[in-house]
Short mmCIF file of C-alpha atoms and ligand atoms in Angstrom, two decimals:
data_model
loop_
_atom_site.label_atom_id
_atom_site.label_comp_id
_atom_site.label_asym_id
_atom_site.label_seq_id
_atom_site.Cartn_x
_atom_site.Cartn_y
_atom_site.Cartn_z
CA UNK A 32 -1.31 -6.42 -18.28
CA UNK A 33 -2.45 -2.91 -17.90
CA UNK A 34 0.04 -1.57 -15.46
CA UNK A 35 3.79 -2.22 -14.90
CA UNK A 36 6.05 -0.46 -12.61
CA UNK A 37 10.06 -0.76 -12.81
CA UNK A 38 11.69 0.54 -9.05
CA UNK A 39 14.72 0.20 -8.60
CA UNK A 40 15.34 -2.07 -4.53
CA UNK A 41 18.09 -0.37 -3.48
CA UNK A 42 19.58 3.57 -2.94
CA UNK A 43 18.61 4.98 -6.53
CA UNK A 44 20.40 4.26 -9.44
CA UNK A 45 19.97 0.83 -10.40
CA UNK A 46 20.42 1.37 -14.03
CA UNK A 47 15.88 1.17 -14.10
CA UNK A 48 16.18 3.20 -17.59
CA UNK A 49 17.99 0.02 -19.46
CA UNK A 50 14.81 -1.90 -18.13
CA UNK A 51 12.59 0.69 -19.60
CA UNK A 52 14.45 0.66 -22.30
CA UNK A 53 14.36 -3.30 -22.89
CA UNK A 54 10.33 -3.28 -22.19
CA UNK A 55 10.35 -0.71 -25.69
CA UNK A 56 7.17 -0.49 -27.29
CA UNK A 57 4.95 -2.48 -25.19
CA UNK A 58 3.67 0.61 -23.79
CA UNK A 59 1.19 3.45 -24.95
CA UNK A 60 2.39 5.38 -21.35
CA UNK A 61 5.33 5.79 -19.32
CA UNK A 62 4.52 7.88 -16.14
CA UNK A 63 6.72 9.46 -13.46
CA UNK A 64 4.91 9.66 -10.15
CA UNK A 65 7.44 11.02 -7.68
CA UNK A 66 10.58 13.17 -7.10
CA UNK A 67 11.48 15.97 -9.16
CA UNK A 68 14.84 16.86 -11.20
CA UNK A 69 16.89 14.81 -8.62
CA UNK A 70 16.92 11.70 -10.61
CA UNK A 71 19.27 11.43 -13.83
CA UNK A 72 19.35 9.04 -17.02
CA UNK A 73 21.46 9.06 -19.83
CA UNK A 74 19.20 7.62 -22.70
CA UNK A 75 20.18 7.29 -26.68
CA UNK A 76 18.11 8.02 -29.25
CA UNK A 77 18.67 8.63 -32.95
CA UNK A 78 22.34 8.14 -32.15
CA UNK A 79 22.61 11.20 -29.66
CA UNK A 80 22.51 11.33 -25.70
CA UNK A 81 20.80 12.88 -23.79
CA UNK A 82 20.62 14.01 -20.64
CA UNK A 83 17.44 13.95 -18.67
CA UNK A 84 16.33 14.78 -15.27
CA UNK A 85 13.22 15.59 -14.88
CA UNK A 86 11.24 14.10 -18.08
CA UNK A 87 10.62 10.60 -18.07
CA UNK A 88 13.28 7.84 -20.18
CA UNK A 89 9.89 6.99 -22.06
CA UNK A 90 10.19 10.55 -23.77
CA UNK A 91 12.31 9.44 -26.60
CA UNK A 92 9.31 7.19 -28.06
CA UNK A 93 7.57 9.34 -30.41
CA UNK A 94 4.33 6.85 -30.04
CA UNK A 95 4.58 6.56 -26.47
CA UNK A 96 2.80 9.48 -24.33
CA UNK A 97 4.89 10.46 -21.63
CA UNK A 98 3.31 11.80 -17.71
CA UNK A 99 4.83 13.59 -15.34
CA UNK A 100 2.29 12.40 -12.50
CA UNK A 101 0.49 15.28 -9.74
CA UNK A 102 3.50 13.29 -7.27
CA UNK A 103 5.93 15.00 -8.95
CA UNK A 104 7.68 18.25 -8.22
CA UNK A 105 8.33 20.89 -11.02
CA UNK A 106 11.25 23.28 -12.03
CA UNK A 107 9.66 24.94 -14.90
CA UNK A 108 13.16 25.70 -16.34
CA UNK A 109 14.39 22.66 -16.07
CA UNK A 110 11.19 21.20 -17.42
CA UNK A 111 11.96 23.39 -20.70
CA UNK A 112 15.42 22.58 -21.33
CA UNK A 113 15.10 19.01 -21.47
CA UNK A 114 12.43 19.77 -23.86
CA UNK A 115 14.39 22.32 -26.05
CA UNK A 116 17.27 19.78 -25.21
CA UNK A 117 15.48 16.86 -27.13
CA UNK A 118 13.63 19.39 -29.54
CA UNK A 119 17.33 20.21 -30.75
CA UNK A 120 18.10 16.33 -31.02
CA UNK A 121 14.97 15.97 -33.68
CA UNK A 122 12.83 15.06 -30.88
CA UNK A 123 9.44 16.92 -30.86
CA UNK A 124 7.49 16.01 -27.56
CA UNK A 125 4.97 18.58 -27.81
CA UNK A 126 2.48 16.11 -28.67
CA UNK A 127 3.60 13.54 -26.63
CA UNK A 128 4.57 14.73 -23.41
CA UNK A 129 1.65 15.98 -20.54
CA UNK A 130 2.49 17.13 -17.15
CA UNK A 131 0.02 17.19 -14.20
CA UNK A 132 -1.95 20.61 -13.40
CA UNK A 133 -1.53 19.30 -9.30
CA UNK A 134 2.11 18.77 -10.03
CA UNK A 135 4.03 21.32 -7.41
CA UNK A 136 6.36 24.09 -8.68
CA UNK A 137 9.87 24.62 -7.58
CA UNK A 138 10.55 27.96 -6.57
CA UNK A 139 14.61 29.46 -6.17
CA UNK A 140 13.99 30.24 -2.58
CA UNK A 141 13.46 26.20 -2.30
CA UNK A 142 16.96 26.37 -3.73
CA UNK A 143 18.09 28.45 -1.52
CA UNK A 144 16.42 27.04 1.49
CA UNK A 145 17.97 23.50 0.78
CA UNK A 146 21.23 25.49 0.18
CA UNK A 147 21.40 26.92 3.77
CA UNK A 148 19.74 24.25 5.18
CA UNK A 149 22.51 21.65 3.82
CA UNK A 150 25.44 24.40 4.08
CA UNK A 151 25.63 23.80 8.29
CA UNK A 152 26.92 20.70 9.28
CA UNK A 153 24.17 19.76 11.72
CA UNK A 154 21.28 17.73 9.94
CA UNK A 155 22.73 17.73 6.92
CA UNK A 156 21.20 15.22 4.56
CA UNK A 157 23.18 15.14 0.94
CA UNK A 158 20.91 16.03 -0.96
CA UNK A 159 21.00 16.83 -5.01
CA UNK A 160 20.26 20.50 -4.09
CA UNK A 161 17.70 20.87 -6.53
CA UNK A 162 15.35 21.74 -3.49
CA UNK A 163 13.10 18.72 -4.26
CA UNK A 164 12.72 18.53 0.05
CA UNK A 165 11.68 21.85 0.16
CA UNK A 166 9.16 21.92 -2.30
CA UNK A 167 7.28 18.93 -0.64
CA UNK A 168 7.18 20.62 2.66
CA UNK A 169 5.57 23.37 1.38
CA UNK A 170 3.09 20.86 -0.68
CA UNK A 171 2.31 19.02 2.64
CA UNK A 172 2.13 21.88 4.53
CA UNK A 173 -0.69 23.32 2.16
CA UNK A 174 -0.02 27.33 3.08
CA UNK A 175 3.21 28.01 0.55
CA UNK A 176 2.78 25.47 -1.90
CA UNK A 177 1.77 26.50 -5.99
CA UNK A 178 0.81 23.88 -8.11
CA UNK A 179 0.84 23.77 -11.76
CA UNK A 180 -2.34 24.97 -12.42
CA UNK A 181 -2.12 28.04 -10.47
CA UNK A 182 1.05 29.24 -12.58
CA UNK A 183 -1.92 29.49 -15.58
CA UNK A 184 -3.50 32.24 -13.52
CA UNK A 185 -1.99 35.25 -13.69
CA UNK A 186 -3.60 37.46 -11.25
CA UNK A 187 -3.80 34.88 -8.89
CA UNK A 188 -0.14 33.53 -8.89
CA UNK A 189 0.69 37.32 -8.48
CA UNK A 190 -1.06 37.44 -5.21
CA UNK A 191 0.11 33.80 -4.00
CA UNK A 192 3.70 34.66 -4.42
CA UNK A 193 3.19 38.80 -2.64
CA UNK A 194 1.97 36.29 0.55
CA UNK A 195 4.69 33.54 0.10
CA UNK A 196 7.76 35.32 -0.66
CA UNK A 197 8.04 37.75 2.28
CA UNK A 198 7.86 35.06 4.60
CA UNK A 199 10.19 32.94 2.68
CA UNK A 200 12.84 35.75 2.76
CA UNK A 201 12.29 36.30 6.40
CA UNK A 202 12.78 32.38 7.16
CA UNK A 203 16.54 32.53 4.98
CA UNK A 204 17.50 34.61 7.21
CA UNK A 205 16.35 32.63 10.35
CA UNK A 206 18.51 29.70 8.29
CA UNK A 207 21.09 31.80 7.66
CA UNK A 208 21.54 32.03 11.37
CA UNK A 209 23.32 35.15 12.21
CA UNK A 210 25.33 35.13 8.46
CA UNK A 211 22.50 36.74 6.57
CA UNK A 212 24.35 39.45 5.38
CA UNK A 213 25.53 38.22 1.75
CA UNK A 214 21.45 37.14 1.65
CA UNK A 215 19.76 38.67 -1.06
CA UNK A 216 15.56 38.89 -0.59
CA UNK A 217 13.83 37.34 -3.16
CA UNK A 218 11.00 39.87 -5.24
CA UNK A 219 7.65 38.20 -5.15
CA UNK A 220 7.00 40.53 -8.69
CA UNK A 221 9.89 39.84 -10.43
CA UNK A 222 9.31 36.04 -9.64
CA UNK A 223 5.98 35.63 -10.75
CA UNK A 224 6.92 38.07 -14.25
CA UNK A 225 9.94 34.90 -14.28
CA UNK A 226 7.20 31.63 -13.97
CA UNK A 227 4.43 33.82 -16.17
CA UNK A 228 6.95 33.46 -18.96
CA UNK A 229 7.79 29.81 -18.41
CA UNK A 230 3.76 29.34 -18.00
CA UNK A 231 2.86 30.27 -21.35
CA UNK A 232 5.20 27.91 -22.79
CA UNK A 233 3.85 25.30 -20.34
CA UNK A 234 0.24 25.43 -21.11
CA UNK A 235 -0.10 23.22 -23.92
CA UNK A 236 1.67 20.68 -21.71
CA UNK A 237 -0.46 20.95 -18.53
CA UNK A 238 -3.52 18.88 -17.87
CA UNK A 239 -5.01 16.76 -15.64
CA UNK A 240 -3.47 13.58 -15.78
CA UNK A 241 -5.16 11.49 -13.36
CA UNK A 242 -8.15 11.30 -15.34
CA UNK A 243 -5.87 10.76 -18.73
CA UNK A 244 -4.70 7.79 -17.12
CA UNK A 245 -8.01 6.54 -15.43
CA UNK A 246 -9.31 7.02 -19.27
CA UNK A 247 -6.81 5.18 -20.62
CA UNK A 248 -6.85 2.25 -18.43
CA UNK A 249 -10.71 1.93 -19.00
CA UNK A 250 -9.26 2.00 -23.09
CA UNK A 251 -7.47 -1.10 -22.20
CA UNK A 252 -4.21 0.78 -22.99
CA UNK A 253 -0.77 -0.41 -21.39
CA UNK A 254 0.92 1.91 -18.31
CA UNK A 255 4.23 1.84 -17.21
CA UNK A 256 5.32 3.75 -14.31
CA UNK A 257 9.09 4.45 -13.82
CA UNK A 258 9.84 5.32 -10.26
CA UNK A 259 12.40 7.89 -9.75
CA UNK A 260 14.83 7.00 -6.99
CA UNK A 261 15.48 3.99 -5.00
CA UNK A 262 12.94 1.95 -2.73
CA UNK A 263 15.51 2.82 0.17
CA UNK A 264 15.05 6.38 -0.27
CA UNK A 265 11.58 6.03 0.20
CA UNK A 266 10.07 8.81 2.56
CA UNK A 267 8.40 6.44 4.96
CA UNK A 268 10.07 3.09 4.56
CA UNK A 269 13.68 4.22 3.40
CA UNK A 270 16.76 4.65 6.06
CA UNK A 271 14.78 8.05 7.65
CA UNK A 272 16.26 10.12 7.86
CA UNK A 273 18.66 9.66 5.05
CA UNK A 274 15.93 9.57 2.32
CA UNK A 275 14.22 11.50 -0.77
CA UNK A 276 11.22 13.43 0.19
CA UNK A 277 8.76 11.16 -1.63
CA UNK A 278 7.64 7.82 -2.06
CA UNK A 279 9.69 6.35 -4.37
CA UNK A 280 8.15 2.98 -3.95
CA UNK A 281 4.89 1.43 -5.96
CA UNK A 282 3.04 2.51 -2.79
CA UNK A 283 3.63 5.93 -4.46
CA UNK A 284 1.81 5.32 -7.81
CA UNK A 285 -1.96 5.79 -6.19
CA UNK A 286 -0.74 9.56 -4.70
CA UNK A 287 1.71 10.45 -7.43
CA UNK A 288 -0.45 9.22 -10.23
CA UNK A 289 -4.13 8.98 -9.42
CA UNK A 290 -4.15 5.47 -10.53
CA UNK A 291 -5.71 2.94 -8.32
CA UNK A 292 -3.06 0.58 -7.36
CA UNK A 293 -5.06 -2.37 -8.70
CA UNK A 294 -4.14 -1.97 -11.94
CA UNK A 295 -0.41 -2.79 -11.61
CA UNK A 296 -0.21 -5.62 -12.40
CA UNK A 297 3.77 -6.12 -12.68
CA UNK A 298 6.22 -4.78 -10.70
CA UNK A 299 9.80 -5.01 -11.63
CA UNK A 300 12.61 -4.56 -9.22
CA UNK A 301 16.20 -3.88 -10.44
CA UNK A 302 18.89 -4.26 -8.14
CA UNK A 303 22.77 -3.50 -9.19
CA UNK A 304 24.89 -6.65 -8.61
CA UNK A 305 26.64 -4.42 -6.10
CA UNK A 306 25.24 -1.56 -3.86
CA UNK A 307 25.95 2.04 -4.44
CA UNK A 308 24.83 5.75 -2.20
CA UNK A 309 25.24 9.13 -2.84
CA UNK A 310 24.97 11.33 -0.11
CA UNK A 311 24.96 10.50 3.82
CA UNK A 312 23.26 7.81 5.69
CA UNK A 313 24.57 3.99 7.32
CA UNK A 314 25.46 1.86 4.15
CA UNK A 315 26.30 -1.88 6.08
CA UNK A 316 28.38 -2.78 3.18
CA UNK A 317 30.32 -0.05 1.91
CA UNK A 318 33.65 -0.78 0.71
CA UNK A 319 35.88 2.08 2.19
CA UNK A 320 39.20 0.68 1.78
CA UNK A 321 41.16 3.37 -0.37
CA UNK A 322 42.33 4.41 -3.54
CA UNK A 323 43.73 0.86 -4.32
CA UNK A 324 40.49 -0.75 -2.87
CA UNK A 325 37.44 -2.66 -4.35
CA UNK A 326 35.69 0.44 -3.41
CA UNK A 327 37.10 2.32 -6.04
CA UNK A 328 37.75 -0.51 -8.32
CA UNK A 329 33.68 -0.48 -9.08
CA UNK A 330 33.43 2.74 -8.82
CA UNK A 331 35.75 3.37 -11.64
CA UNK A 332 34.91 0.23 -13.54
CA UNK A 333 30.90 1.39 -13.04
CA UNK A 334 31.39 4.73 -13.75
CA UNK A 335 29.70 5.24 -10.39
CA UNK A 336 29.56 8.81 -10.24
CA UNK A 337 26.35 11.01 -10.19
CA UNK A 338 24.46 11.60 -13.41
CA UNK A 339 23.09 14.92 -11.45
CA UNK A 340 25.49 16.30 -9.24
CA UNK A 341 28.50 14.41 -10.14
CA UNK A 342 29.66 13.39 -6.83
CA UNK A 343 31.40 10.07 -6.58
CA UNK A 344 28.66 7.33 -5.29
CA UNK A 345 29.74 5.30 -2.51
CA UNK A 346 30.09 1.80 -3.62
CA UNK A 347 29.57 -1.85 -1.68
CA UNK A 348 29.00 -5.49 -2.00
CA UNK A 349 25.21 -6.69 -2.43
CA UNK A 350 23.22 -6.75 0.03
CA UNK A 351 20.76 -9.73 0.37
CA UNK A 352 18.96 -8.07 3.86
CA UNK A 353 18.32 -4.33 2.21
CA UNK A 354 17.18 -6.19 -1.20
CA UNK A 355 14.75 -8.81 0.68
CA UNK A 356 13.28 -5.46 2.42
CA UNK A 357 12.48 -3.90 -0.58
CA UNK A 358 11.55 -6.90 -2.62
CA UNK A 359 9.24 -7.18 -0.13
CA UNK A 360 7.79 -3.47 0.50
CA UNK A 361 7.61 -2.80 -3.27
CA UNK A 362 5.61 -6.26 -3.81
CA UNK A 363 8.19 -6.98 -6.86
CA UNK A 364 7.18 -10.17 -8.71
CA UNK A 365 10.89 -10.42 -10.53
CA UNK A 366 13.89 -9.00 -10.13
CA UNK A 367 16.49 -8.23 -12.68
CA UNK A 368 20.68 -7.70 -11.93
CA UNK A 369 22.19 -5.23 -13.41
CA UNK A 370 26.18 -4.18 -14.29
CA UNK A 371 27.33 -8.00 -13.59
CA UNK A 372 30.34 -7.15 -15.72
CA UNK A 373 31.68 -4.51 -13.17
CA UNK A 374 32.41 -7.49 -10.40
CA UNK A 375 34.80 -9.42 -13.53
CA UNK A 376 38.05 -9.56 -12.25
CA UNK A 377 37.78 -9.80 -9.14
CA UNK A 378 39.29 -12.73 -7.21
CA UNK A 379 36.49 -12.91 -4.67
CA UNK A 380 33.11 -11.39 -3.97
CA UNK A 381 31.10 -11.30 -0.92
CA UNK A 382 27.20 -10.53 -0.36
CA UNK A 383 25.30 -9.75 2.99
CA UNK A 384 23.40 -12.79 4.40
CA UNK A 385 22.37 -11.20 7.43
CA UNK A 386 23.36 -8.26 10.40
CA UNK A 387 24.73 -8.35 13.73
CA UNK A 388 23.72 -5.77 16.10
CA UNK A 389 25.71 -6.17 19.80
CA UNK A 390 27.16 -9.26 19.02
CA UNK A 391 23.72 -10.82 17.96
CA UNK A 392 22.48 -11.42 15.02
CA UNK A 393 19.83 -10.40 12.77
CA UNK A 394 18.17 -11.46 9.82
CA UNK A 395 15.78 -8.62 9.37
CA UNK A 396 16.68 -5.13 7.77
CA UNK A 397 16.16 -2.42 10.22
CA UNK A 398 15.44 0.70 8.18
CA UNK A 399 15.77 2.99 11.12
CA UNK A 400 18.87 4.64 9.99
CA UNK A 401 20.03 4.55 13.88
CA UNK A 402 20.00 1.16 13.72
CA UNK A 403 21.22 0.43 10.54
CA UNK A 404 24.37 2.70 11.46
CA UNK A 405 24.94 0.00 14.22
CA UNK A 406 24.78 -3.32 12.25
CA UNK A 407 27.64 -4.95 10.77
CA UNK A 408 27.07 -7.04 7.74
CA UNK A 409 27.86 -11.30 8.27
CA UNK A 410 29.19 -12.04 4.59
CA UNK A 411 29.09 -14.97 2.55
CA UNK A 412 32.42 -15.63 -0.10
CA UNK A 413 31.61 -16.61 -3.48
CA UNK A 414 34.50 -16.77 -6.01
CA UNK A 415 34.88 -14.32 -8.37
CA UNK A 416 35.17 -14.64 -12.64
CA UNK A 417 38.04 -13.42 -14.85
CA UNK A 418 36.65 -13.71 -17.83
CA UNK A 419 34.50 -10.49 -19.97
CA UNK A 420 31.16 -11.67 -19.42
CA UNK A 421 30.13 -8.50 -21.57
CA UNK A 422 29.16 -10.46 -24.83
CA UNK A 423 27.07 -13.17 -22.81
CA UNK A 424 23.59 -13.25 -23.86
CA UNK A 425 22.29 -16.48 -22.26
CA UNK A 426 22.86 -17.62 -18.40
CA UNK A 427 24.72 -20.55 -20.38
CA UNK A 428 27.40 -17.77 -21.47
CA UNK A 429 28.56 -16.82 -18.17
CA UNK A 430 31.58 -18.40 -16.36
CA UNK A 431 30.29 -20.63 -13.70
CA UNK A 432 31.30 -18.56 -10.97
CA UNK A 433 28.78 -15.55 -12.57
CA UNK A 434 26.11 -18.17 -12.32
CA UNK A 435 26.74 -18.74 -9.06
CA UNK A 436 26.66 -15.43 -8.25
CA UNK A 437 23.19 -14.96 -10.09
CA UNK A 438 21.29 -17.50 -8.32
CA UNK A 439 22.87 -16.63 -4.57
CA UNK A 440 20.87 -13.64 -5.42
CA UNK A 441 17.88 -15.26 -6.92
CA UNK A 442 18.06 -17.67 -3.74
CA UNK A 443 18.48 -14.79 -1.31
CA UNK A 444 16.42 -12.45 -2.55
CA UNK A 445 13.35 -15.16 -2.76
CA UNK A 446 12.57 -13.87 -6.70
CA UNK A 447 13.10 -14.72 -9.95
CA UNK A 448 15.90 -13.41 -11.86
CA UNK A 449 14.25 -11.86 -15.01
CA UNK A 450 17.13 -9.91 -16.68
CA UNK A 451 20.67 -9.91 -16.32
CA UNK A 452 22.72 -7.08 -17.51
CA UNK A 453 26.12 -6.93 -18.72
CA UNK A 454 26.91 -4.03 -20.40
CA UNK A 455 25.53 -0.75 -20.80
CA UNK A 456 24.37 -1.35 -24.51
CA UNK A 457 20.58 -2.54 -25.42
CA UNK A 458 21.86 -6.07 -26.56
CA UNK A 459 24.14 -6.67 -23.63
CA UNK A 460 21.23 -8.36 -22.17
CA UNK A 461 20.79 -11.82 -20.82
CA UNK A 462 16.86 -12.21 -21.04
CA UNK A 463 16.06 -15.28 -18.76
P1 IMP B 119 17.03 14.95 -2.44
O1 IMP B 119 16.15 13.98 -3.15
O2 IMP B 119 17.74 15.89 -3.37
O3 IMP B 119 16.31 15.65 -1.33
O4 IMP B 119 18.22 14.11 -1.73
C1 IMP B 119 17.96 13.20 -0.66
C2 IMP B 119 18.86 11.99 -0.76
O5 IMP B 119 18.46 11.20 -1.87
C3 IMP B 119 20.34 12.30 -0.99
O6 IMP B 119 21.11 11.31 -0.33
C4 IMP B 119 20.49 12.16 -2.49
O7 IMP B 119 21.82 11.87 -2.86
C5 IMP B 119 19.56 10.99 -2.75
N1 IMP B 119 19.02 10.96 -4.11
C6 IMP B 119 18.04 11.74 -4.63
N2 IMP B 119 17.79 11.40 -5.89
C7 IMP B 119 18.59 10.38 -6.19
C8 IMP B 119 18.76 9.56 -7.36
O8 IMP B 119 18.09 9.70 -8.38
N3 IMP B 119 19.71 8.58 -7.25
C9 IMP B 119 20.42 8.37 -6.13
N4 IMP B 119 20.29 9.09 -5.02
C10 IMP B 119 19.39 10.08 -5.04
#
């Protein structure tokens, strides 16, 4: 089994860190291969929390070696506090932690791009604001973009940013559209004296990962790649336009990693036992039915608000189409459900068995988000479970109802049900 990739099947926080977590030490890699500091995960270790971002959850293993892939995109800062974060936990990564040379930097004008770009109301996405969109357009669009690498050469990163940040100041105030007076230009010296300073803290971390990992394959060693985001956000096959600007799917591992796709051999999708969104874009089944709704009775119960910007996620019953789609795209062999405990109490539940569009009905997910908006979910009932399932540990545990509700998803969702979670804790695990 030399690679393994956990993605999470629906919009992005699926709880995928628990199931790195849970797969511990089978690993001698964990590798990010897309996205940037939008993602979040809380992880323990040595009895403190942290707070991560940008590194991946496989940090905390001492004996692990953690990538962050050539797919990913880079805010040097942010890249050094989580370090000094974990450093002040009594958790050295400098040994254990390698990020890409291609990797692309972030840059504050992509801040402040994504700022103005989200501040009008007219094609305004939601994003994190951590200018993670930004950064990719210049990568794609090959004239503005500064990799990794090129932060290691002085004299050269000098002259990159003296052609890049002229024209970037001239484009805020194109953005800024007639209210660029509060604008302040950016100074291409005083930016590249700024990343010069986070570069020679870098270097010992920079290298080119690609061939680390193509070595270490060919060493028989174990990979697993943790993709940041949900499959629904992916750029291509996510509900365009109301998506991440990378592929968050396995598809993404080859770009993002350098890894030939043939040697992932295991792919893992986690799904919530509910569906949650942050930021705009159709969502068939959300539950917007007030402060006294079940809305905001998972949300609370869930603790469904945003590890990075701390908006309140939008919450809604499973969704059997949107799963199937992913399950599908991302090739998962397994699934596993996670946060089964937040549905207790409720009297009934309901899951989406299919769309109607116009009256007719559908049993395909359209993931043109002009479609989507139009489709209204066709639900099934299932009774609902009083009972704490939170100290079940085998399927035998659960109240009948919970069972139920397991293998309606196993059933609809055409995979087997590897995991189920109930609780937030390591052992609050039912391993199937
Ligand atoms: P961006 O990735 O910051 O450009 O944001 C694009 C969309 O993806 C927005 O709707 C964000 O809320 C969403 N998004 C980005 N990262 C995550 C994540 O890790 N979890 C959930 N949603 C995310």
């Amino acid at each position: 089994m030399a690679g393994t990739c956990v993605v999470g099947l629906q919009w992005g926080d699926e709880a995928k860190g628990k199931i790195v977590d849970l797969l511990g030490d089978q690993f001698d890699y964990v590798v990010r291969y897309n996205g940037g500091a939008n993602a979040g995960h809380t992880v323990v270790a040595n009895g403190k929390t942290f707070k991560l971002s940008l590194l991946p959850t496989g940090v905390i293993r001492p004996n692990v070696t953690s990538v962050i892939g050539n797919g990913v995109v880079v805010y040097p800062p942010r890249f050094l506090e989580e370090v000094d974060q974990l450093a002040k936990g009594g958790l050295d990564v400098s040994r254990s932690l390698v990020l890409s040379d291609h990797a692309h930097v972030i840059f504050p004008y992509h801040m402040e791009e994504e700022r103005l770009a989200e501040s009008g109301s007219d094609g305004k996405i939601g994003t994190t604001g951590r200018g993670i969109g930004p950064c990719y357009q210049d990568k794609v669009g090959r004239r503005f973009g500064v990799r990794v690498g090129e932060l290691l050469r002085p004299d050269h990163l000098r002259e990159r940013l003296a052609q890049i940040v002229p024209f970037k100041n001239r484009l805020m105030v194109a953005f800024a559209n007639g209210h660029a007076a509060g604008l302040k230009p950016f100074e291409p010296n005083a930016i590249a004296d700024e990343y010069l300073s986070y570069a020679a803290v870098l270097k010992p971390y920079v290298t080119d990962t690609s061939r680390m990992l193509q070595e270490a394959i060919r060493a028989d060693k174990r990979v697993l790649f943790e993709a940041a985001q949900g499959s629904l956000l992916d750029v291509d096959h996510g509900t365009y336009p109301y998506v991440t600007s990378s592929s968050s799917l396995p598809s993404g591992i080859w770009g993002g990693s350098g890894l030939p796709a043939k040697h992932v051999t295991r792919i893992i999708g986690v799904v919530k036992a509910y569906t949650t969104r942050v930021g705009r874009g159709p969502f068939p089944t959300e539950l917007d039915d007030g402060p006294e709704g079940v809305g905001e009775r998972i949300r609370k119960v869930g603790r469904e608000y945003g590890t990075v910007t701390g908006r309140p996620r939008r919450c809604g019953w499973f969704d059997a189409m949107a799963v199937r789609y992913t399950a599908t795209l991302a090739g998962a062999d397994e699934i596993t459900i996670m946060l089964l405990d937040v549905l207790s109490g409720l009297p009934e539940l309901k899951m989406c068995v299919a769309y109607e569009i116009d009256g007719e009905r559908r049993t395909h997910f359209p993931s043109d988000a002009y479609d989507l908006e139009r489709c209204k979910p066709v639900y099934e009932t299932i009774s609902g479970w009083q009972e704490d399932i939170t100290t079940a540990r085998k399927l035998s545990d659960l109240p009948s109802a919970a069972r139920r509700y397991v293998d309606r998803v196993r059933e609809l969702v055409g995979l087997p049900v590897s995991v189920v979670s109930v609780g937030p804790d390591r052992d609050q695990t039912i391993r199937v």
